[in-house]
Each structure stands twice: as C-alpha cells, then as structure tokens.
Amino acid sequence: MDPLLAYADVHELGRVDDRIALKGKLSLSAHASAAAELMRTTRGVYVAAARDAHTGVAIDLNARPDARYEVGRVSDRILLGEISLGIPAGKADAALRAIALGRLGAGDTEALPRFLEHRYLTEPTLIERAYLANKLEVGELLLAWLRTSTELPVDSPWVSEASASAVFMLTSDAARLVAISAWGDVREDAIDDKALRVEGSVGRREIVTAAHRFTSTLSNAERWNELAPVLALRDRERDIELARLLWVHGGDPESRAAARRLARRGREREHAPSAALAPMLAAESGDPLGEVPTALDGIDPEALAELWTRFELSPEAGLALSDALAEGGVEPWSVRLHARVHARLRELREDPARLAQADLDLAEHLLAVGDDGNATTLLERRIAELPSEVLEELLPPSDADLTRGAGGQVLRIKSYDLLARARGGPESDDPRAIAELARLQPLVLSRVERLAERGEEDLAARAREVLRVLAPGGLQAAAEPSDGARPESLGDERVRRVLRHPVAREGSPVLGRLQAILAAVPVPDQRLLRDYVEQLKVERQADAARALSDAARLLGMKTVEGYVSRGRKALGVRSYEGPPPFVIIGGRHFDPDEAAYLTTPELRFALGAEVAHLRYGHSRVTSSEVWAGAWEKSKQGLDFALGVMPLLKGWKMVERVNRFAGKIPTGAIKRAFSGAKSLRRELDKHEPIDTTAPPPETLSALNEQLVAAHRVMQLTADRAGLLLCDSPCAAVRAMLLVRPDTVALCQRVEQEGIEAVLAERDDEGRMAHQDLAVRVAALMSFYLSEDFVELRDAARP
C-alpha cells in the first residue's frame, strides 16, 4: 500500500484528491526523512511525507502563517520557514490549483455547486465555484457572474505582489467586484450604487461607479447596458427584471431556463408577479402551466398585463394564463391581461378570420365580467369589419345540420349573439340583432320565432310566414296570386346590385370565378332543339306564358321564348341562350293529375329562376358540357341533352365535372369549359359514377371555387323566382317539383314539414338533403331581408 495514502487514512486527513511530488524531503525523525509531496484532500491542503501508515508528517498549509510561494525563473518553490521545496517543471499550475482549492475550503470538489450558464452568468471555474460555495448564503441566488478586463491587486500572505482579473458578481442580496488570486486569496469590493454607468459604445465598455472603474471584455461588452439598471432593484423585483432580460435578450435555451427558474423561485416565495409570470413562461415554452394563482392581490391588474408586454411574450402565452385565471375566478386580472393581448393580436393577425375570432373571444370575456359598454363597442366595430365567409355559407360540411344552427357564417352569427347580450342580456329586444340572426339562420326556428314576436310589423309578418312554411302542413299547394297586376322592371342597377346573391356582387371572391367560367363557355346553337319540342301556347298554357312574360319584364329582357318537352324527358325547367333565349318546361308540370304539377305561383317561381339564369348568362354553363354530344348523336344526343339535370340543379353533374376539373390547373378553366367535346370524352373514360352519391368530402381548391360559383348562380336565380311569385311556400314546392330526385319528397314535406325533412341524415351520418337545405335557407334569408323589401316595392310600386 502507498505509504502516504495509508498515513492519510490512519490520521483521518480525508480522501486524497491531488498529489504532486516535490523536490526535497521532510524529516520524519532525527534519523529519518521521506520525499515530500503537495497533497490536497477533502479536508485541506498539506505538504506531507510518510514511510508507512504510522510514520510520517503532514503540514497543514492553512495553519502555517510562514507559508510562502516563490516564483522562480526555472521552477517555483514552496517555503515553510526554513524548509524549501521545489515544484517540478510543468507542475506549477496543478500545484497552484491545489493550494487555492485547499485554502478556499473546497472540500469535495465533486460536491461543489453547479451554476446554469446563461447570458449574464459565465460558467465559474473550479476555484470560483469553491469560493461561491462558501460565500453564498442559504437562499441567496447567483444572478450574474461577468468577467472584466480589469486586474485588481489582491493581498496575499503567500506572495509579495498578487493580482487577479475582477469578476462582477450579482446575487439576489448584493453586488460585488470579486478577484481571486491563483493562490486562493480573495478580494471583495461591495458595489452599493443604485445603478452602474456604462461608457462607450464600440469595443470594450467602461463601467463606472462612485468608487470603481473597470472594463468589460469584448465578448460581454453589450450586456452591461442591459444589466446596469438591475442594481437599482432589490430582492424579488431584481429577480423579475433579470428574468425579463434573460428572456428577451438571451433567447438561448439556457437563458430562458434561468428566467423560468427565477420566476418559479419568486412564486415559491409567494411573490404575486412571479406567481403570474411562471405559468406564462411555461406556456411560452410549450409546457403545462403548472400551478396557477387563485389570488393576485399583490399586483395591480394593469401591472400583470404590463408584465406580459415587458417579457414580449406571445399572444398564446398571455391567453393561456388569462383563460386559466378566468376559470379560477381571478378577475379583473384575467380580463385586463386578455385586453392587452388582444391589442397585440390586432397588430399581428394577418388572417381576418383569426382576428375576428380574437375580437369575439375578448367580447365574450368582457360580457362575462359585466363590461357591456366595451363589449358593445368592440362588437359593433367587428361586425363592420367581418371577413367573407363565402365558402362556409355556400359549402357547409356534409354533416352540418342547418336546422340546428350548424354551418353558415359562424363569425357573423356569434357576433350578433354577443351583441344582443351586450345591449341588454339574453332577452334583449335589440331589433337589429334579432333580425340579423333570423336572416343568418332562418332554419333555426327559435331565431325566426323571436323575430316574429319582436320584429316590426312587416318583418314580423314575413317571419310568421317563414314559420308557417317550415312547419308540418306548411307546404300545401300554394294559392293563386292575390292580384293580377304585372310587375314593373327592376332596372339594370337593381338587377346588377341588389338582386344578385350578396356573394356574387362586386368585390366578392366568388364573382371573379363566376365571371371566368361564364366568359370561357361559348353560347350554343339551340336551333336543332326546337325540332323536338312544342312551342308554349298562350291559349293552352296561359299562366306559364304570362309568367314567362312577367319574368322577362321584371328582369329587363326583351324576348324569351317558351317550349314544352313531352315524353320521357317531361320533367324539369331548363333555360338556353339564344338568340333569342328560350326556356323548356317539362310537360308533366301542366298536368293536374301528375305529382309534379305546378300551380301558377310555382310556375312563376320556376320560370322566374330560369329567366334569371338567362339574364345573368348562367345557362350556357348548364348545357355546354353536353352540347357537342347533341350534334354528334342527333336525336339520341338531344334526348340526353334534354334529360340531363343542369349543373345548377343538384350534385350529380357537379360531381362528374368536378372529378375531371380537379385534375386540371386553375389556368385551364377556359379550355376545360369551352372544349365540350374533350370534356365529354374525358368523362366517358371514367368508370360509371354513382349519381345518387353526395359530393366528395374533400374538394380541391379549384373544385370548391367551381361548386361555389355554380351554387351562387342558383341562389341568385332563386331570389328572382321568389320575387316573381311572392310566395315562399310556392318557391320551396317548385324547388322540389322540378327535380327528378326530389319530386317524390314533396308529399312527405307536406305532411312532416320541410324543416323535419332537411334535418334527416343518411346511413353515413351526412345530411341527406344538404343542397336543398342551402337553397331553402338562402331563400328564407332573402325573404326576411331589406333587399327583398326594396325589390318587392320596386316591382310592385
């Protein structure tokens, strides 16, 4: 066994961690000596020598006032009174480290504290860690450890002149300049100034206090301006400010971890700002919020919001804490924070829908705490700025039940719901909100019932009519018109601006696609068609002839011819462009014994809608995709052309066209629609399509725009039909009776009510009559609108 290790063990000198052989010997007795070694143990630092476990000597350097260190040209020496021991070449650094650690009371260096390096804390050396381990009080937190370029003299009993580079030390209790010599001597200069002054802007900075002037390093020069004001703070406020600096200026994971540690420490010490800050920093880091304060009496509500701003946190972090505080009933801190976050959201949000939702969330929060005035102001502004929800309105999800309030313009609906509350609570009599909600969700009976009860006289009467039509028995055959007066022309301006469905007006995203489609399709030659139909005769079909004439007059068209189709293709009403334009009416619609028989008001709706297609140029899209086949296959092709459901009338042809159109780029729409022969061939290449199947669940961007464009064509035409017949009952019945796939529904609808039928789902959970629901909802919304009143009064002055 090693004699020195054995001696140290027997004499309980501690575990030996460092041993450096020295040049020279130590006397063990009058007649014996042994080679000397510098030995650092967990209990101190010694010059020692031993012959065996019981014979030896260990000189405690911390107990020898005559211990000196002499720096030589060739080698250094340790002097102990008359004893001189040389340090072998290359071992000086190790010897100095052992002496310094021993003098600083390092003990077990493996147990020395570790410090998380961050923007203001350069990792301390082993010797510095030994100093800090003995210097920091229990609970005192090291906040900054920044090196400088300034050398300070240090008093040392070991050498005549000692110096060391100063380190700026900031703790939760004090600020100091610390210099630790190579021999473990320590100089500490307290910095009591309330703030440091930093001079210079390029290269190293000069840091000035009342008693000191020192220089930064090049690597940390920019950090002093950030850190200087922290000295004016004390205790927990200092922790918070340093956490902010670390979070905002650090950015690296270590700095942010240190910031979170400071916040957690403050929370543990029941510091209200820290208690609020800790969960926000956790949310920003993507971690669970942890413990959320149930009381924040130690911080002003606006100060909490300011804390979020000062830390430059994301809206998500602020909202996470605001929501958690609201759930815990911690108000008004929660709503103040929400309002501050919302102000930032208005600067950041580029998506109008997300910004609108943010407004609604804040308005709901304001209402929850009784701030109706600010909620009203916010909601009125939001309604004026609401983004378009065209696709949500025209293409609701296939499982959205419109009779239960699903689908539609979600943001607008919620806005008016909240506005009604803001203006007087859940039972508010605010007429605008009541009317708007009924127009937005006309298939939700409670909305319309409320309008019928509280709306102005004319509007309430129309609401009652909507309720009657939607109720069981409400779709019994419509009565004849009450007067025989012919409608006046609406004029070009009203036809262009008011009669169009709102999403097909100027500025609408659908309008551009609609115009592109219409411009891309040539007007077909309809002359051959007339050889297979009979002309509409005033003496035989007087009501239809008058309805066609009235529709043309209403919409400002000079001539629209009418024809009747018999035989197997005798169901439906279809329009074709001219010159002159014409409408074909299925013969079954004139036979009172047929289930598809149309009364006079129903004829007026069907023909008014088809003439509107002509007026707006829609009809070329409904038939061009089959026109080439009509020429190629003569009568067989004409049979097909007359029998195909127009694209506007349902999903069957939409799905066929979409399956092809979805494979071509947007720029090829013109070629796709004008090349009817090519389109027909492409459709024929595909496997047979189940024409009873609903549309695909997921449409491509091109297909969505195409379907939305075609749907808005029909909704615009429906508005003209309702205006001509002036009967919601007749309008809905006509919708059902001119379509082969819905004519059989009419009897059920008469008995059960249209609302009950529209709420049905198929075996896969999708709405069985979604397309019809969209049309009925849009029609009833128009009937309850100011647009309807303007057009009605213009048509019947």
mmCIF file of N, CA, C and O in Angstrom, residues 602-668:
data_model
loop_
_atom_site.group_PDB
_atom_site.id
_atom_site.type_symbol
_atom_site.label_atom_id
_atom_site.label_comp_id
_atom_site.label_asym_id
_atom_site.label_seq_id
_atom_site.Cartn_x
_atom_site.Cartn_y
_atom_site.Cartn_z
ATOM 1 N N GLU A 602 -96.179 28.468 -58.414
ATOM 2 C CA GLU A 602 -94.999 27.603 -58.536
ATOM 3 C C GLU A 602 -94.373 27.729 -59.912
ATOM 4 O O GLU A 602 -93.138 27.740 -60.052
ATOM 5 N N LEU A 603 -95.225 27.861 -60.941
ATOM 6 C CA LEU A 603 -94.700 28.108 -62.289
ATOM 7 C C LEU A 603 -93.938 29.432 -62.329
ATOM 8 O O LEU A 603 -92.891 29.555 -62.963
ATOM 9 N N ARG A 604 -94.491 30.434 -61.666
ATOM 10 C CA ARG A 604 -93.849 31.744 -61.670
ATOM 11 C C ARG A 604 -92.463 31.678 -61.008
ATOM 12 O O ARG A 604 -91.508 32.305 -61.476
ATOM 13 N N PHE A 605 -92.357 30.897 -59.939
ATOM 14 C CA PHE A 605 -91.024 30.755 -59.329
ATOM 15 C C PHE A 605 -90.064 30.054 -60.289
ATOM 16 O O PHE A 605 -88.941 30.518 -60.513
ATOM 17 N N ALA A 606 -90.492 28.901 -60.845
ATOM 18 C CA ALA A 606 -89.597 28.114 -61.688
ATOM 19 C C ALA A 606 -89.157 28.908 -62.913
ATOM 20 O O ALA A 606 -87.978 28.904 -63.287
ATOM 21 N N LEU A 607 -90.118 29.617 -63.550
ATOM 22 C CA LEU A 607 -89.778 30.364 -64.759
ATOM 23 C C LEU A 607 -88.986 31.630 -64.411
ATOM 24 O O LEU A 607 -88.072 32.018 -65.144
ATOM 25 N N GLY A 608 -89.319 32.263 -63.291
ATOM 26 C CA GLY A 608 -88.548 33.439 -62.872
ATOM 27 C C GLY A 608 -87.093 33.082 -62.642
ATOM 28 O O GLY A 608 -86.179 33.828 -63.018
ATOM 29 N N ALA A 609 -86.848 31.923 -62.036
ATOM 30 C CA ALA A 609 -85.475 31.498 -61.778
ATOM 31 C C ALA A 609 -84.738 31.219 -63.076
ATOM 32 O O ALA A 609 -83.562 31.595 -63.238
ATOM 33 N N GLU A 610 -85.405 30.556 -64.027
ATOM 34 C CA GLU A 610 -84.730 30.228 -65.291
ATOM 35 C C GLU A 610 -84.464 31.473 -66.130
ATOM 36 O O GLU A 610 -83.414 31.575 -66.775
ATOM 37 N N VAL A 611 -85.378 32.417 -66.128
ATOM 38 C CA VAL A 611 -85.128 33.661 -66.859
ATOM 39 C C VAL A 611 -83.969 34.419 -66.211
ATOM 40 O O VAL A 611 -83.172 35.063 -66.907
ATOM 41 N N ALA A 612 -83.845 34.322 -64.895
ATOM 42 C CA ALA A 612 -82.698 34.953 -64.229
ATOM 43 C C ALA A 612 -81.393 34.320 -64.695
ATOM 44 O O ALA A 612 -80.389 35.019 -64.884
ATOM 45 N N HIS A 613 -81.399 33.004 -64.891
ATOM 46 C CA HIS A 613 -80.196 32.364 -65.438
ATOM 47 C C HIS A 613 -79.844 32.972 -66.790
ATOM 48 O O HIS A 613 -78.660 33.214 -67.085
ATOM 49 N N LEU A 614 -80.854 33.222 -67.606
ATOM 50 C CA LEU A 614 -80.603 33.830 -68.908
ATOM 51 C C LEU A 614 -80.095 35.266 -68.753
ATOM 52 O O LEU A 614 -79.162 35.681 -69.444
ATOM 53 N N ARG A 615 -80.715 35.998 -67.838
ATOM 54 C CA ARG A 615 -80.354 37.408 -67.656
ATOM 55 C C ARG A 615 -78.898 37.552 -67.225
ATOM 56 O O ARG A 615 -78.190 38.471 -67.654
ATOM 57 N N TYR A 616 -78.434 36.631 -66.419
ATOM 58 C CA TYR A 616 -77.056 36.707 -65.914
ATOM 59 C C TYR A 616 -76.081 35.872 -66.737
ATOM 60 O O TYR A 616 -74.890 35.832 -66.422
ATOM 61 N N GLY A 617 -76.546 35.201 -67.775
ATOM 62 C CA GLY A 617 -75.651 34.406 -68.604
ATOM 63 C C GLY A 617 -75.261 33.072 -67.998
ATOM 64 O O GLY A 617 -74.282 32.454 -68.423
ATOM 65 N N HIS A 618 -76.026 32.574 -67.015
ATOM 66 C CA HIS A 618 -75.685 31.317 -66.357
ATOM 67 C C HIS A 618 -75.941 30.100 -67.237
ATOM 68 O O HIS A 618 -75.270 29.079 -67.121
ATOM 69 N N SER A 619 -76.947 30.177 -68.095
ATOM 70 C CA SER A 619 -77.448 28.950 -68.722
ATOM 71 C C SER A 619 -76.446 28.309 -69.659
ATOM 72 O O SER A 619 -76.512 27.104 -69.902
ATOM 73 N N ARG A 620 -75.513 29.051 -70.189
ATOM 74 C CA ARG A 620 -74.529 28.442 -71.083
ATOM 75 C C ARG A 620 -73.688 27.390 -70.337
ATOM 76 O O ARG A 620 -73.236 26.426 -70.924
ATOM 77 N N VAL A 621 -73.475 27.570 -69.051
ATOM 78 C CA VAL A 621 -72.701 26.607 -68.277
ATOM 79 C C VAL A 621 -73.513 25.345 -68.035
ATOM 80 O O VAL A 621 -72.979 24.248 -67.942
ATOM 81 N N THR A 622 -74.827 25.480 -67.954
ATOM 82 C CA THR A 622 -75.653 24.323 -67.596
ATOM 83 C C THR A 622 -75.753 23.299 -68.709
ATOM 84 O O THR A 622 -76.105 22.163 -68.464
ATOM 85 N N SER A 623 -75.484 23.704 -69.939
ATOM 86 C CA SER A 623 -75.699 22.743 -71.022
ATOM 87 C C SER A 623 -74.510 22.541 -71.938
ATOM 88 O O SER A 623 -74.486 21.604 -72.719
ATOM 89 N N SER A 624 -73.489 23.385 -71.875
ATOM 90 C CA SER A 624 -72.400 23.311 -72.850
ATOM 91 C C SER A 624 -71.635 22.004 -72.763
ATOM 92 O O SER A 624 -71.108 21.529 -73.762
ATOM 93 N N GLU A 625 -71.582 21.401 -71.557
ATOM 94 C CA GLU A 625 -70.785 20.187 -71.443
ATOM 95 C C GLU A 625 -71.416 19.005 -72.172
ATOM 96 O O GLU A 625 -70.771 17.980 -72.367
ATOM 97 N N VAL A 626 -72.688 19.125 -72.596
ATOM 98 C CA VAL A 626 -73.323 18.019 -73.328
ATOM 99 C C VAL A 626 -73.714 18.429 -74.745
ATOM 100 O O VAL A 626 -74.254 17.623 -75.493
ATOM 101 N N TRP A 627 -73.457 19.682 -75.117
ATOM 102 C CA TRP A 627 -73.940 20.153 -76.409
ATOM 103 C C TRP A 627 -73.251 19.446 -77.579
ATOM 104 O O TRP A 627 -73.893 19.132 -78.587
ATOM 105 N N ALA A 628 -71.956 19.205 -77.440
ATOM 106 C CA ALA A 628 -71.250 18.525 -78.536
ATOM 107 C C ALA A 628 -71.849 17.151 -78.788
ATOM 108 O O ALA A 628 -72.010 16.718 -79.932
ATOM 109 N N GLY A 629 -72.230 16.448 -77.740
ATOM 110 C CA GLY A 629 -72.857 15.146 -77.898
ATOM 111 C C GLY A 629 -74.181 15.242 -78.622
ATOM 112 O O GLY A 629 -74.566 14.332 -79.367
ATOM 113 N N ALA A 630 -74.904 16.350 -78.437
ATOM 114 C CA ALA A 630 -76.192 16.512 -79.124
ATOM 115 C C ALA A 630 -75.994 16.571 -80.630
ATOM 116 O O ALA A 630 -76.756 15.977 -81.392
ATOM 117 N N TRP A 631 -74.977 17.266 -81.088
ATOM 118 C CA TRP A 631 -74.735 17.359 -82.530
ATOM 119 C C TRP A 631 -74.242 16.031 -83.093
ATOM 120 O O TRP A 631 -74.616 15.643 -84.213
ATOM 121 N N GLU A 632 -73.419 15.330 -82.322
ATOM 122 C CA GLU A 632 -72.824 14.098 -82.842
ATOM 123 C C GLU A 632 -73.833 12.963 -82.911
ATOM 124 O O GLU A 632 -73.766 12.111 -83.784
ATOM 125 N N LYS A 633 -74.786 12.943 -81.995
ATOM 126 C CA LYS A 633 -75.669 11.779 -81.901
ATOM 127 C C LYS A 633 -77.108 12.110 -82.272
ATOM 128 O O LYS A 633 -78.013 11.333 -82.024
ATOM 129 N N SER A 634 -77.326 13.294 -82.881
ATOM 130 C CA SER A 634 -78.641 13.686 -83.377
ATOM 131 C C SER A 634 -79.689 13.547 -82.286
ATOM 132 O O SER A 634 -79.510 14.010 -81.175
ATOM 133 N N LYS A 635 -80.798 12.852 -82.577
ATOM 134 C CA LYS A 635 -81.906 12.825 -81.639
ATOM 135 C C LYS A 635 -81.506 12.135 -80.332
ATOM 136 O O LYS A 635 -81.945 12.521 -79.245
ATOM 137 N N GLN A 636 -80.694 11.079 -80.443
ATOM 138 C CA GLN A 636 -80.264 10.414 -79.212
ATOM 139 C C GLN A 636 -79.504 11.394 -78.318
ATOM 140 O O GLN A 636 -79.703 11.432 -77.101
ATOM 141 N N GLY A 637 -78.667 12.181 -78.959
ATOM 142 C CA GLY A 637 -77.931 13.173 -78.186
ATOM 143 C C GLY A 637 -78.842 14.242 -77.626
ATOM 144 O O GLY A 637 -78.671 14.708 -76.496
ATOM 145 N N LEU A 638 -79.867 14.639 -78.407
ATOM 146 C CA LEU A 638 -80.806 15.643 -77.909
ATOM 147 C C LEU A 638 -81.601 15.107 -76.724
ATOM 148 O O LEU A 638 -81.892 15.829 -75.780
ATOM 149 N N ASP A 639 -81.980 13.847 -76.802
ATOM 150 C CA ASP A 639 -82.660 13.242 -75.655
ATOM 151 C C ASP A 639 -81.804 13.383 -74.390
ATOM 152 O O ASP A 639 -82.302 13.715 -73.315
ATOM 153 N N PHE A 640 -80.515 13.094 -74.574
ATOM 154 C CA PHE A 640 -79.594 13.197 -73.441
ATOM 155 C C PHE A 640 -79.512 14.645 -72.949
ATOM 156 O O PHE A 640 -79.571 14.922 -71.754
ATOM 157 N N ALA A 641 -79.408 15.589 -73.896
ATOM 158 C CA ALA A 641 -79.292 16.997 -73.525
ATOM 159 C C ALA A 641 -80.517 17.470 -72.771
ATOM 160 O O ALA A 641 -80.420 18.217 -71.794
ATOM 161 N N LEU A 642 -81.698 17.053 -73.194
ATOM 162 C CA LEU A 642 -82.923 17.490 -72.543
ATOM 163 C C LEU A 642 -83.121 16.815 -71.191
ATOM 164 O O LEU A 642 -83.782 17.352 -70.311
ATOM 165 N N GLY A 643 -82.559 15.647 -71.030
ATOM 166 C CA GLY A 643 -82.801 14.886 -69.805
ATOM 167 C C GLY A 643 -81.793 15.112 -68.706
ATOM 168 O O GLY A 643 -82.068 14.831 -67.547
ATOM 169 N N VAL A 644 -80.608 15.605 -69.034
ATOM 170 C CA VAL A 644 -79.571 15.779 -68.012
ATOM 171 C C VAL A 644 -79.965 16.905 -67.061
ATOM 172 O O VAL A 644 -80.390 17.969 -67.477
ATOM 173 N N MET A 645 -79.840 16.656 -65.811
ATOM 174 C CA MET A 645 -80.106 17.707 -64.823
ATOM 175 C C MET A 645 -79.062 18.803 -64.982
ATOM 176 O O MET A 645 -77.881 18.535 -64.994
ATOM 177 N N PRO A 646 -79.463 20.055 -65.082
ATOM 178 C CA PRO A 646 -78.484 21.145 -65.219
ATOM 179 C C PRO A 646 -77.533 21.172 -64.039
ATOM 180 O O PRO A 646 -77.863 20.751 -62.947
ATOM 181 N N LEU A 647 -76.371 21.712 -64.317
ATOM 182 C CA LEU A 647 -75.331 21.768 -63.283
ATOM 183 C C LEU A 647 -75.819 22.521 -62.059
ATOM 184 O O LEU A 647 -75.435 22.238 -60.932
ATOM 185 N N LEU A 648 -76.708 23.475 -62.279
ATOM 186 C CA LEU A 648 -77.188 24.280 -61.169
ATOM 187 C C LEU A 648 -78.163 23.533 -60.278
ATOM 188 O O LEU A 648 -78.433 23.960 -59.170
ATOM 189 N N LYS A 649 -78.755 22.440 -60.750
ATOM 190 C CA LYS A 649 -79.892 21.857 -60.061
ATOM 191 C C LYS A 649 -79.535 20.800 -59.050
ATOM 192 O O LYS A 649 -80.396 20.242 -58.400
ATOM 193 N N GLY A 650 -78.324 20.436 -58.919
ATOM 194 C CA GLY A 650 -78.001 19.409 -57.943
ATOM 195 C C GLY A 650 -76.562 18.976 -58.063
ATOM 196 O O GLY A 650 -75.793 19.535 -58.817
ATOM 197 N N TRP A 651 -76.231 17.914 -57.344
ATOM 198 C CA TRP A 651 -74.838 17.487 -57.236
ATOM 199 C C TRP A 651 -74.419 16.486 -58.308
ATOM 200 O O TRP A 651 -73.243 16.214 -58.457
ATOM 201 N N LYS A 652 -75.365 15.925 -59.041
ATOM 202 C CA LYS A 652 -74.977 14.798 -59.898
ATOM 203 C C LYS A 652 -73.962 15.213 -60.957
ATOM 204 O O LYS A 652 -72.890 14.623 -61.081
ATOM 205 N N MET A 653 -74.326 16.220 -61.759
ATOM 206 C CA MET A 653 -73.389 16.636 -62.784
ATOM 207 C C MET A 653 -72.210 17.381 -62.182
ATOM 208 O O MET A 653 -71.103 17.342 -62.695
ATOM 209 N N VAL A 654 -72.433 18.067 -61.060
ATOM 210 C CA VAL A 654 -71.332 18.752 -60.384
ATOM 211 C C VAL A 654 -70.215 17.773 -60.076
ATOM 212 O O VAL A 654 -69.047 18.029 -60.305
ATOM 213 N N GLU A 655 -70.605 16.603 -59.564
ATOM 214 C CA GLU A 655 -69.587 15.633 -59.186
ATOM 215 C C GLU A 655 -68.847 15.130 -60.419
ATOM 216 O O GLU A 655 -67.623 14.979 -60.399
ATOM 217 N N ARG A 656 -69.563 14.917 -61.508
ATOM 218 C CA ARG A 656 -68.903 14.432 -62.724
ATOM 219 C C ARG A 656 -67.910 15.477 -63.232
ATOM 220 O O ARG A 656 -66.772 15.162 -63.572
ATOM 221 N N VAL A 657 -68.378 16.714 -63.315
ATOM 222 C CA VAL A 657 -67.496 17.766 -63.819
ATOM 223 C C VAL A 657 -66.322 17.990 -62.870
ATOM 224 O O VAL A 657 -65.180 18.143 -63.279
ATOM 225 N N ASN A 658 -66.585 17.950 -61.571
ATOM 226 C CA ASN A 658 -65.511 18.202 -60.606
ATOM 227 C C ASN A 658 -64.438 17.142 -60.662
ATOM 228 O O ASN A 658 -63.264 17.420 -60.458
ATOM 229 N N ARG A 659 -64.818 15.895 -60.902
ATOM 230 C CA ARG A 659 -63.814 14.828 -60.949
ATOM 231 C C ARG A 659 -62.857 15.054 -62.105
ATOM 232 O O ARG A 659 -61.690 14.691 -62.040
ATOM 233 N N PHE A 660 -63.362 15.649 -63.158
ATOM 234 C CA PHE A 660 -62.472 15.961 -64.267
ATOM 235 C C PHE A 660 -61.735 17.278 -64.006
ATOM 236 O O PHE A 660 -60.528 17.378 -64.137
ATOM 237 N N ALA A 661 -62.504 18.288 -63.585
ATOM 238 C CA ALA A 661 -61.916 19.618 -63.417
ATOM 239 C C ALA A 661 -60.843 19.640 -62.347
ATOM 240 O O ALA A 661 -59.908 20.414 -62.402
ATOM 241 N N GLY A 662 -60.983 18.765 -61.325
ATOM 242 C CA GLY A 662 -59.997 18.738 -60.267
ATOM 243 C C GLY A 662 -58.624 18.304 -60.738
ATOM 244 O O GLY A 662 -57.639 18.479 -60.032
ATOM 245 N N LYS A 663 -58.526 17.738 -61.944
ATOM 246 C CA LYS A 663 -57.242 17.256 -62.451
ATOM 247 C C LYS A 663 -56.543 18.285 -63.330
ATOM 248 O O LYS A 663 -55.465 18.026 -63.837
ATOM 249 N N ILE A 664 -57.173 19.428 -63.540
ATOM 250 C CA ILE A 664 -56.556 20.428 -64.404
ATOM 251 C C ILE A 664 -56.200 21.651 -63.572
ATOM 252 O O ILE A 664 -56.816 21.934 -62.557
ATOM 253 N N PRO A 665 -55.166 22.398 -63.963
ATOM 254 C CA PRO A 665 -54.783 23.601 -63.209
ATOM 255 C C PRO A 665 -55.823 24.699 -63.376
ATOM 256 O O PRO A 665 -56.617 24.699 -64.324
ATOM 257 N N THR A 666 -55.799 25.666 -62.437
ATOM 258 C CA THR A 666 -56.780 26.737 -62.471
ATOM 259 C C THR A 666 -56.732 27.497 -63.792
ATOM 260 O O THR A 666 -57.763 27.889 -64.320
ATOM 261 N N GLY A 667 -55.557 27.693 -64.342
ATOM 262 C CA GLY A 667 -55.437 28.441 -65.583
ATOM 263 C C GLY A 667 -56.073 27.772 -66.781
ATOM 264 O O GLY A 667 -56.212 28.371 -67.840
ATOM 265 N N ALA A 668 -56.470 26.518 -66.638
ATOM 266 C CA ALA A 668 -57.050 25.786 -67.770
ATOM 267 C C ALA A 668 -58.571 25.755 -67.732
ATOM 268 O O ALA A 668 -59.196 25.011 -68.473
#
